[in-house]
Coordinates of C-alpha atoms and ligand atoms in Angstrom, one line a residue:
X13 CA -21.3 -15.0 24.5
X14 CA -19.3 -18.2 25.3
X15 CA -16.0 -18.0 23.5
X16 CA -14.7 -21.3 22.3
X17 CA -11.6 -22.7 23.9
X18 CA -8.6 -20.6 23.1
X19 CA -5.6 -22.0 21.2
X20 CA -2.3 -22.2 23.0
X21 CA -0.3 -20.8 20.2
X22 CA 1.8 -17.9 21.4
X23 CA 1.1 -14.3 20.4
X24 CA 2.3 -11.6 22.9
X25 CA -1.0 -9.7 22.6
X26 CA -1.6 -6.3 24.1
X27 CA -4.9 -5.1 22.7
X28 CA -5.1 -1.3 23.0
X29 CA -7.8 -0.8 20.5
X30 CA -10.1 -3.3 22.2
X31 CA -9.8 -1.2 25.4
X32 CA -11.6 1.7 23.6
X33 CA -15.3 2.1 24.2
X34 CA -17.7 -0.5 22.7
X35 CA -19.0 1.8 20.0
X36 CA -15.6 1.6 18.3
X37 CA -16.2 -2.0 17.2
X38 CA -18.2 -5.2 17.4
X39 CA -16.7 -8.0 19.4
X40 CA -17.0 -11.4 17.7
X41 CA -15.0 -14.4 16.8
X42 CA -14.1 -15.3 13.2
X43 CA -16.3 -17.9 11.5
X44 CA -14.7 -21.3 11.2
X45 CA -14.0 -22.8 7.7
X46 CA -14.4 -26.5 6.7
X47 CA -10.9 -27.6 5.6
X48 CA -8.1 -25.1 6.1
X49 CA -4.8 -25.6 4.3
X50 CA -1.7 -23.5 4.6
X51 CA -0.5 -21.7 1.4
X52 CA 2.4 -19.8 3.0
X53 CA 3.8 -18.4 6.2
X54 CA 6.0 -15.3 5.9
X55 CA 9.0 -16.4 7.9
X56 CA 10.9 -13.1 7.9
X57 CA 7.8 -11.2 9.1
X58 CA 7.0 -13.7 11.8
X59 CA 10.5 -13.2 13.2
X60 CA 10.0 -9.4 13.1
X61 CA 6.9 -9.9 15.2
X62 CA 8.7 -12.3 17.5
X63 CA 6.4 -15.1 16.5
X64 CA 7.5 -18.7 15.8
X65 CA 6.9 -19.4 12.0
X66 CA 7.0 -23.2 12.7
X67 CA 4.2 -22.8 15.3
X68 CA 2.2 -20.8 12.8
X69 CA 2.6 -23.5 10.2
X70 CA 1.7 -26.3 12.7
X71 CA -1.9 -27.8 12.6
X72 CA -2.9 -25.6 15.5
X73 CA -1.3 -22.5 13.9
X74 CA -3.3 -23.2 10.7
X75 CA -6.5 -23.4 12.7
X76 CA -5.7 -20.0 14.1
X77 CA -4.8 -18.5 10.7
X78 CA -8.0 -19.8 9.3
X79 CA -10.1 -18.4 12.1
X80 CA -11.2 -21.8 13.4
X81 CA -9.5 -21.3 16.7
X82 CA -8.7 -18.0 18.5
X83 CA -5.3 -17.7 20.1
X84 CA -5.1 -17.0 23.9
X85 CA -5.0 -13.3 24.7
X86 CA -6.8 -12.4 21.5
X87 CA -9.8 -10.1 21.9
X88 CA -11.3 -10.5 18.4
X89 CA -13.3 -7.6 17.0
X90 CA -14.5 -6.0 13.7
X91 CA -13.7 -2.3 13.6
X92 CA -16.3 0.4 12.8
X93 CA -15.6 3.0 10.1
X94 CA -17.3 5.1 7.4
X95 CA -15.9 6.6 4.3
X96 CA -16.2 8.3 0.9
X97 CA -16.3 5.6 -1.8
X98 CA -15.5 7.1 -5.2
X99 CA -16.4 10.5 -3.7
X100 CA -19.8 9.3 -2.4
X101 CA -20.5 9.4 1.3
X102 CA -21.2 6.1 3.0
X103 CA -22.1 6.6 6.7
X104 CA -21.3 3.0 7.8
X105 CA -18.8 0.6 6.4
X106 CA -16.6 -1.2 8.9
X107 CA -14.8 -4.6 8.8
X108 CA -17.3 -6.6 6.8
X109 CA -15.0 -9.5 6.3
X110 CA -12.1 -9.0 8.7
X111 CA -11.4 -9.7 12.3
X112 CA -8.7 -7.9 14.3
X113 CA -7.3 -10.6 16.6
X114 CA -5.2 -8.2 18.5
X115 CA -1.9 -6.2 18.7
X116 CA 1.6 -7.4 19.3
X117 CA 4.7 -5.4 20.0
X118 CA 7.6 -6.7 17.8
X119 CA 11.3 -6.7 18.5
X120 CA 11.8 -3.2 17.2
X121 CA 9.2 -1.9 19.7
X122 CA 6.6 -1.3 17.0
X123 CA 3.0 -2.2 17.8
X124 CA 1.2 -4.0 15.0
X125 CA -2.3 -5.3 14.4
X126 CA -2.8 -9.0 13.5
X127 CA -6.0 -9.2 11.4
X128 CA -7.7 -12.0 9.5
X129 CA -9.2 -10.9 6.2
X130 CA -11.9 -13.1 4.7
X131 CA -12.8 -14.5 8.1
X132 CA -16.6 -14.5 7.8
X133 CA -19.6 -12.2 8.3
X134 CA -19.7 -9.4 10.9
X135 CA -22.3 -6.8 11.9
X136 CA -20.7 -4.6 9.1
X137 CA -21.1 -7.1 6.3
X138 CA -24.2 -5.6 4.8
X139 CA -25.0 -7.8 1.7
X140 CA -21.5 -9.4 1.6
X141 CA -20.6 -13.0 2.6
X142 CA -17.7 -12.0 4.7
X143 CA -15.4 -14.1 2.6
X144 CA -12.4 -13.5 0.3
X145 CA -11.3 -15.5 -2.7
X146 CA -7.9 -16.9 -3.5
X147 CA -6.9 -14.5 -6.4
X148 CA -7.2 -11.2 -4.6
X149 CA -5.6 -12.7 -1.5
X150 CA -2.6 -13.8 -3.5
X151 CA -2.5 -10.4 -5.2
X152 CA -2.5 -8.6 -1.8
X153 CA 0.2 -10.9 -0.5
X154 CA 2.4 -10.4 -3.5
X155 CA 2.0 -6.7 -3.9
X156 CA 2.2 -5.9 -0.2
X157 CA 5.4 -7.9 0.3
X158 CA 6.8 -6.5 -3.0
X159 CA 6.1 -3.0 -1.7
X160 CA 7.8 -3.8 1.6
X161 CA 10.9 -5.0 -0.3
X162 CA 10.8 -1.8 -2.3
X163 CA 10.9 0.1 0.9
X164 CA 7.4 1.6 0.7
X165 CA 5.4 1.8 3.9
X166 CA 2.7 -0.9 3.7
X167 CA 0.6 -3.3 5.5
X168 CA 2.2 -6.8 5.4
X169 CA 1.1 -10.4 4.8
X170 CA 1.9 -12.9 7.5
X171 CA 0.1 -15.9 6.0
X172 CA -2.4 -17.1 3.5
X173 CA -4.8 -20.0 3.9
X174 CA -7.1 -21.9 1.6
X175 CA -10.4 -22.4 3.4
X176 CA -11.5 -25.5 1.5
X177 CA -14.7 -23.8 0.7
X178 CA -16.0 -22.3 -2.5
X179 CA -17.1 -18.7 -2.6
X180 CA -19.8 -17.4 -5.0
X181 CA -18.6 -14.5 -7.2
X182 CA -19.0 -14.2 -11.0
X183 CA -18.4 -18.0 -10.7
X184 CA -17.5 -20.2 -7.7
X185 CA -13.9 -19.6 -6.6
X186 CA -11.7 -21.0 -3.9
X187 CA -12.0 -19.2 -0.6
X188 CA -8.9 -17.9 1.2
X189 CA -7.9 -16.0 4.3
X190 CA -5.1 -13.5 4.6
X191 CA -3.4 -12.7 7.9
X192 CA -2.7 -9.0 7.5
X193 CA -0.3 -7.0 9.7
X194 CA -0.5 -3.3 10.0
X195 CA 0.8 -0.5 12.3
X196 CA -2.9 -0.1 12.8
X197 CA -6.1 -0.5 10.7
X198 CA -7.3 2.9 11.7
X199 CA -8.4 4.9 8.6
X200 CA -9.4 8.4 7.7
X201 CA -12.9 6.7 7.6
X202 CA -12.6 5.8 11.3
X203 CA -12.5 9.5 12.1
X204 CA -15.4 10.1 9.7
X205 CA -17.5 7.5 11.5
X206 CA -17.4 9.5 14.7
X207 CA -17.3 13.0 13.2
X208 CA -20.4 12.3 11.2
X209 CA -22.2 11.1 14.4
X210 CA -21.1 14.3 16.2
X211 CA -19.6 12.0 18.8
X212 CA -16.8 14.5 19.9
X213 CA -15.9 12.3 22.9
X214 CA -15.2 9.3 20.7
X215 CA -13.3 11.5 18.3
X216 CA -11.1 12.8 21.0
X217 CA -10.4 9.2 22.3
X218 CA -9.6 8.1 18.8
X219 CA -7.3 11.0 18.2
X220 CA -5.5 10.4 21.5
X221 CA -5.2 6.7 20.7
X222 CA -3.6 7.6 17.3
X223 CA -1.2 10.1 18.8
X224 CA 0.0 7.7 21.4
X225 CA 0.3 4.9 18.9
X226 CA 1.6 6.5 15.8
X227 CA 2.7 10.1 16.5
X228 CA 3.8 10.3 20.1
X229 CA 5.7 13.6 19.5
X230 CA 2.5 15.4 18.7
X231 CA 1.5 14.9 22.3
X232 CA 4.1 17.5 23.3
X233 CA 3.1 20.0 20.6
X234 CA 1.4 23.3 21.6
X235 CA -1.7 22.1 19.7
X236 CA -1.5 18.2 19.7
X237 CA -4.5 17.7 17.4
X238 CA -3.2 20.1 14.8
X239 CA 0.2 18.4 15.1
X240 CA -1.6 15.1 14.5
X241 CA -3.1 16.5 11.3
X242 CA 0.3 17.9 10.2
X243 CA 2.0 14.5 10.9
X244 CA -0.6 12.5 9.0
X245 CA -0.4 14.9 6.0
X246 CA 3.4 14.7 6.0
X247 CA 3.4 10.9 6.0
X248 CA 0.8 10.7 3.4
X249 CA 2.7 13.1 1.1
X250 CA 5.8 11.0 1.5
X251 CA 3.8 7.8 0.8
X252 CA 2.1 8.9 -2.4
X253 CA 5.4 10.3 -3.7
X254 CA 6.9 6.8 -3.2
X255 CA 4.0 5.3 -5.1
X256 CA 4.5 7.7 -8.0
X257 CA 8.2 7.1 -8.1
X258 CA 7.7 3.3 -8.6
X259 CA 4.6 3.5 -10.8
X260 CA 2.2 2.0 -8.3
X261 CA -1.5 2.6 -8.8
X262 CA -3.6 1.9 -5.7
X263 CA -6.9 1.8 -7.6
X264 CA -9.3 2.5 -4.8
X265 CA -8.2 5.5 -2.8
X266 CA -11.4 5.8 -0.9
X267 CA -11.1 7.5 2.5
X268 CA -11.8 4.2 4.2
X269 CA -8.7 2.8 2.3
X270 CA -6.3 5.4 3.6
X271 CA -4.4 4.4 6.7
X272 CA -3.9 7.1 9.4
X273 CA -0.4 5.6 10.0
X274 CA 0.7 6.4 6.4
X275 CA 0.9 2.8 5.2
X276 CA -0.4 1.5 1.9
X277 CA -3.5 -0.4 2.8
X278 CA -6.3 -2.4 1.2
X279 CA -4.8 -3.8 -1.9
X280 CA -7.7 -4.4 -4.3
X281 CA -7.5 -3.7 -8.0
X282 CA -4.0 -2.2 -7.7
X283 CA -1.3 -2.6 -10.2
X284 CA 2.1 -1.4 -11.3
X285 CA 2.3 0.5 -14.5
X286 CA 4.2 -1.0 -17.4
X287 CA 4.2 1.5 -20.2
X288 CA 4.4 5.0 -18.7
X289 CA 1.2 7.1 -19.2
X290 CA -0.1 9.5 -16.5
X291 CA -3.7 8.6 -17.2
X292 CA -3.3 4.9 -16.6
X293 CA -6.1 3.1 -14.8
X294 CA -6.4 -0.7 -14.3
X295 CA -9.3 -1.1 -12.0
X296 CA -12.4 -2.4 -13.7
X297 CA -14.6 -0.6 -11.1
X298 CA -13.0 2.8 -11.8
X299 CA -14.8 3.7 -15.0
X300 CA -14.3 7.5 -14.6
X301 CA -10.5 7.2 -14.0
X302 CA -10.9 9.0 -10.6
X303 CA -8.0 7.0 -9.2
X304 CA -5.7 7.2 -12.3
X305 CA -1.9 7.3 -11.7
X306 CA -1.6 11.1 -12.1
X307 CA -4.6 11.8 -9.9
X308 CA -3.3 10.0 -6.8
X309 CA -1.6 13.1 -5.2
X310 CA -4.7 15.2 -5.7
X311 CA -7.0 12.4 -4.3
X312 CA -4.7 12.1 -1.3
X313 CA -5.1 15.8 -0.8
X314 CA -8.9 15.6 -1.0
X315 CA -9.0 12.7 1.5
X316 CA -6.8 14.7 3.9
X317 CA -9.1 17.7 3.7
X318 CA -11.9 15.4 4.8
X319 CA -9.7 14.3 7.8
X320 CA -9.1 17.9 8.7
X321 CA -12.8 18.6 8.6
X322 CA -13.4 15.7 11.0
X323 CA -10.8 17.1 13.4
X324 CA -12.3 20.6 13.6
X325 CA -14.2 19.9 16.8
X326 CA -10.9 19.1 18.5
X327 CA -9.0 22.0 17.2
X328 CA -10.9 24.8 18.8
X329 CA -14.1 25.2 20.8
X330 CA -15.0 28.0 18.4
X331 CA -15.4 26.2 15.0
X332 CA -14.9 29.4 13.1
X333 CA -11.4 29.7 14.7
X334 CA -10.6 26.0 13.9
X335 CA -11.1 26.4 10.2
X336 CA -8.1 28.6 9.4
X337 CA -5.3 26.5 11.0
X338 CA -6.9 23.3 9.6
X339 CA -7.0 24.8 6.1
X340 CA -3.5 26.1 6.3
X341 CA -2.3 22.7 7.3
X342 CA -4.1 20.9 4.5
X343 CA -2.8 23.5 2.1
X344 CA 0.8 22.3 2.9
X345 CA 0.1 19.0 1.3
X346 CA 1.0 19.9 -2.3
X347 CA 4.3 21.5 -1.3
X348 CA 5.3 18.5 0.9
X349 CA 4.3 16.1 -1.9
X350 CA 6.2 18.0 -4.6
X351 CA 9.3 18.2 -2.5
X352 CA 9.2 14.4 -1.7
X353 CA 8.5 13.6 -5.4
X354 CA 11.2 15.9 -6.8
X355 CA 13.8 14.6 -4.3
X356 CA 12.9 11.0 -5.5
X357 CA 13.1 12.0 -9.1
X358 CA 16.5 13.5 -8.7
X359 CA 17.7 10.2 -7.1
X360 CA 16.2 8.3 -10.0
X361 CA 18.1 10.4 -12.4
X362 CA 21.4 10.1 -10.5
X363 CA 21.4 13.8 -9.3
X364 CA 22.7 14.4 -5.8
X365 CA 22.7 18.1 -6.0
X366 CA 19.7 20.4 -6.3
X367 CA 19.6 22.6 -9.4
X368 CA 16.9 24.8 -10.9
X369 CA 15.6 23.1 -13.9
X370 CA 15.8 19.5 -12.5
X371 CA 12.0 19.3 -12.4
X372 CA 11.8 20.4 -16.1
X373 CA 14.5 17.8 -17.0
X374 CA 12.5 15.0 -15.3
X375 CA 9.2 16.2 -16.8
X376 CA 10.7 16.3 -20.2
X377 CA 11.8 12.7 -19.8
X378 CA 8.4 11.6 -18.6
X379 CA 6.7 13.4 -21.5
X380 CA 8.9 11.6 -24.0
X381 CA 8.3 8.3 -22.2
X382 CA 4.5 8.8 -22.5
X383 CA 4.8 9.8 -26.2
X384 CA 7.0 6.8 -27.0
X385 CA 5.3 4.2 -24.9
X386 CA 8.4 3.5 -22.8
X387 CA 8.3 1.0 -20.0
X388 CA 8.4 3.0 -16.7
X389 CA 10.5 0.6 -14.6
X390 CA 12.9 -0.4 -17.2
X391 CA 13.6 3.1 -18.5
X392 CA 14.9 4.2 -15.1
X393 CA 16.7 0.9 -14.4
X394 CA 18.6 1.0 -17.7
X395 CA 19.3 4.7 -17.1
X396 CA 21.4 3.6 -14.2
X397 CA 23.9 1.9 -16.6
X398 CA 23.9 4.9 -19.0
X399 CA 24.6 7.5 -16.4
X400 CA 28.0 8.4 -17.8
X401 CA 29.1 11.8 -19.2
X402 CA 29.5 10.5 -22.7
X403 CA 27.2 8.1 -24.5
X404 CA 28.2 4.5 -24.4
X405 CA 26.8 1.2 -25.6
X406 CA 24.7 1.3 -22.4
X407 CA 22.4 3.8 -24.1
X408 CA 21.1 1.1 -26.5
X409 CA 18.8 -0.7 -24.0
X410 CA 17.2 2.6 -22.9
X411 CA 16.8 3.8 -26.4
X412 CA 15.2 0.6 -27.4
X413 CA 12.3 1.2 -25.0
X414 CA 11.3 4.3 -26.9
X415 CA 9.3 4.0 -30.1
X416 CA 11.6 6.7 -31.5
X417 CA 15.1 6.3 -30.2
X418 CA 15.9 9.9 -31.1
X419 CA 13.4 11.1 -28.5
X420 CA 15.7 9.5 -25.9
X421 CA 18.9 10.8 -27.5
X422 CA 17.8 14.4 -27.5
X423 CA 16.9 14.1 -23.8
X424 CA 20.0 12.3 -22.9
X425 CA 22.1 15.2 -24.2
X426 CA 20.4 17.5 -21.7
X427 CA 20.7 15.0 -19.0
X428 CA 24.5 14.6 -19.5
X429 CA 25.0 18.3 -19.5
X430 CA 23.3 18.3 -16.1
X431 CA 25.3 15.2 -14.9
X432 CA 28.5 17.1 -15.8
X433 CA 27.7 19.6 -13.0
X434 CA 27.7 16.8 -10.4
X435 CA 30.6 16.0 -8.2
X436 CA 31.3 12.3 -7.3
X437 CA 32.3 9.4 -9.4
X438 CA 30.3 7.5 -12.0
X439 CA 30.6 4.0 -10.4
X440 CA 29.1 5.4 -7.2
X441 CA 26.4 7.1 -9.1
X442 CA 25.4 4.0 -10.9
X443 CA 25.2 2.0 -7.6
X444 CA 23.1 4.8 -6.0
X445 CA 20.7 4.8 -9.0
X446 CA 20.3 1.0 -8.8
X447 CA 19.3 1.4 -5.2
X448 CA 16.3 3.5 -6.1
X449 CA 15.4 2.2 -9.6
X450 CA 14.2 -1.4 -9.1
X451 CA 14.6 -4.2 -11.7
X452 CA 11.8 -6.3 -10.2
X453 CA 8.3 -5.1 -9.5
X454 CA 5.1 -7.1 -9.1
X455 CA 4.1 -6.6 -12.7
X456 CA 0.4 -7.2 -13.3
X457 CA 0.9 -10.0 -15.8
X458 CA 3.2 -11.9 -13.4
X459 CA 0.6 -11.6 -10.7
X460 CA -2.0 -12.8 -13.1
X461 CA 0.1 -15.9 -14.0
X462 CA 0.6 -16.8 -10.4
X463 CA -3.2 -16.5 -9.7
X464 CA -4.1 -18.6 -12.7
X465 CA -1.7 -21.4 -11.7
X466 CA -3.1 -21.3 -8.1
X467 CA -6.7 -21.1 -9.1
X468 CA -6.7 -23.6 -11.9
X469 CA -4.1 -26.1 -10.9
X470 CA -3.6 -25.5 -7.2
X471 CA 0.0 -24.9 -8.2
X472 CA 1.7 -22.5 -5.8
X473 CA 5.2 -22.9 -7.2
X474 CA 4.9 -19.8 -9.4
X475 CA 3.7 -17.9 -6.3
X476 CA 6.8 -19.0 -4.3
X477 CA 9.1 -18.2 -7.2
X478 CA 7.7 -14.7 -7.6
X479 CA 7.9 -14.0 -3.9
X480 CA 11.6 -15.0 -4.0
X481 CA 12.2 -12.7 -7.0
X482 CA 10.5 -9.8 -5.4
X483 CA 12.4 -10.1 -2.1
X484 CA 15.5 -8.3 -3.6
X485 CA 14.0 -5.9 -6.2
X486 CA 17.1 -3.8 -6.6
X487 CA 19.6 -6.6 -7.2
X488 CA 20.5 -8.1 -10.5
X489 CA 19.3 -11.7 -10.5
X490 CA 21.0 -13.6 -13.2
X491 CA 18.7 -16.1 -14.9
X492 CA 15.6 -14.3 -13.8
X493 CA 15.5 -11.7 -16.6
X494 CA 12.0 -12.8 -17.7
X495 CA 10.7 -11.2 -14.5
X496 CA 12.0 -7.8 -15.5
X497 CA 10.2 -7.7 -18.8
X498 CA 7.0 -5.9 -19.6
X499 CA 4.2 -8.1 -20.9
X500 CA 4.1 -9.3 -24.5
X501 CA 0.9 -8.1 -26.2
X502 CA -0.9 -11.4 -25.4
X503 CA 0.1 -11.1 -21.7
X504 CA -1.3 -7.6 -21.2
X505 CA -3.9 -7.6 -18.4
X506 CA -6.4 -5.0 -19.6
X507 CA -8.4 -4.7 -16.4
X508 CA -7.8 -5.7 -12.8
X509 CA -10.9 -6.9 -11.0
X510 CA -11.6 -6.2 -7.4
X511 CA -12.9 -9.8 -7.2
X512 CA -14.1 -9.2 -3.6
Ligands
LIG601 P1 -13.0 -2.8 0.1 O1 -13.5 -2.5 -1.2 O2 -12.4 -4.1 0.3 O3 -12.2 -1.7 0.7 O4 -14.3 -2.9 1.1 C1 -15.2 -1.9 1.2 C2 -16.2 -2.3 2.3 O5 -17.0 -3.5 1.8 C3 -15.6 -2.7 3.6 O6 -16.5 -2.3 4.6 C4 -15.5 -4.2 3.5 O7 -15.5 -4.8 4.8 C5 -16.8 -4.5 2.8 N1 -16.7 -5.8 2.0 C6 -16.0 -6.0 0.9 N2 -16.2 -7.3 0.5 C7 -17.0 -7.9 1.4 C8 -17.6 -9.2 1.6 N3 -17.3 -10.2 0.7 N4 -18.4 -9.4 2.6 C9 -18.6 -8.5 3.5 N5 -18.2 -7.2 3.4 C10 -17.4 -6.9 2.4
LIG602 MG1 -11.3 -1.2 2.3

């Protein structure tokens, strides 16, 4: 195929995935769009990648971010993968609307993929049009960057582009392209793709690639592939604990949406919980509540068991002998998750020391929050101010979040007994709590407001303002209180659509 002339814009590409065998991907260029316009370039992220944000925002840069021109050194491709979607096996998925331009190594030595999402059809598109629409692209941009600012491992958003084309969904909607950055786009489903085809050679090459790229220490372990599994499980346990601790609901935890590098990936109908309830689901496509908030750790465990199964041929020539260590490793997930979660809960409650009964204390609070329809984020944020040994007027804002204020008072008495066992001073405790209990999260109704302004009025000022608010989620931001508040009844977003 004759590649069109390459753009001169500078990306220091080193494309290790493209050097894997041909059956790992389909090589093709993105499909051009008619009238690309820049929505936003992420300046901080560009610097992290040692890219020039001004160049990205230049006319030639916009052509590249839209997929109209391919930068020099790029080896564009769509990755192959498979996966379980809502528990159902799908033997072939793959990038149906994304193109990996290549990999760059940023200033901290971390290798990262640069991918266009919404960049046209590929051999993996099946019935899809290969395109993405503005709303979900903005949602992914906002939530991914919000998560990054909250310190949660995640793919990032480098830029968003309007294509100037309409895309047919429930109605015609403006098309958009996201430039997504990830430590890699390799998924549990990538392993499934080769395992299900009994392609042990490809499986080994993929595992070696992942070890070299994401888990280099595993190479020196006695059993490197078992160490790989251990490492993926540990990162995933840590990741899902982080989600639970900030009330994040992924919405589509299919095995093809679980990154092997332990980053949050594929933001679709995701949302942050306002009122705390463990059974919360937002996604309109999750009718059975499979991916409800409280199910996320269990689903991660299930997905990792699938990964372990895929790795069996690499663990031992004798499959019977491979099963036991794989099972033992997978069985460690609940313990790792519970430890990470409890450690995080202690920090949220201002507890630096470990005591028996801390889990019960936290569970008791959560139960009362659920019964009293308390806002998840604000409860913990306001607790930071109330973390004194005796009640003060700082109790009032927390109390007010509970339908029955007494439900909080009764718990607070137990909490204060526990706080009294802690060393360290109160000011320090308050500061520590504020560092883990954010004031600003990408609340669903705020995201919806931004999307509405962009879709209906091409007004991106609300998007810019929200991005600025979310950049420092743990700091008080005077004048921006409205962004901390849960939705008023008429602002509640009942369902979040995938809107692919
Ligand atoms: P997702 O739900 O975004 O994780 O996507 C699941 C699968 O469907 C992936 O293989 C995507 O590439 C594919 N897909 C989603 N939307 C489209 C689309 N508009 N055109 C082509 N493929 C798509
Ligand atoms: Mg996906």
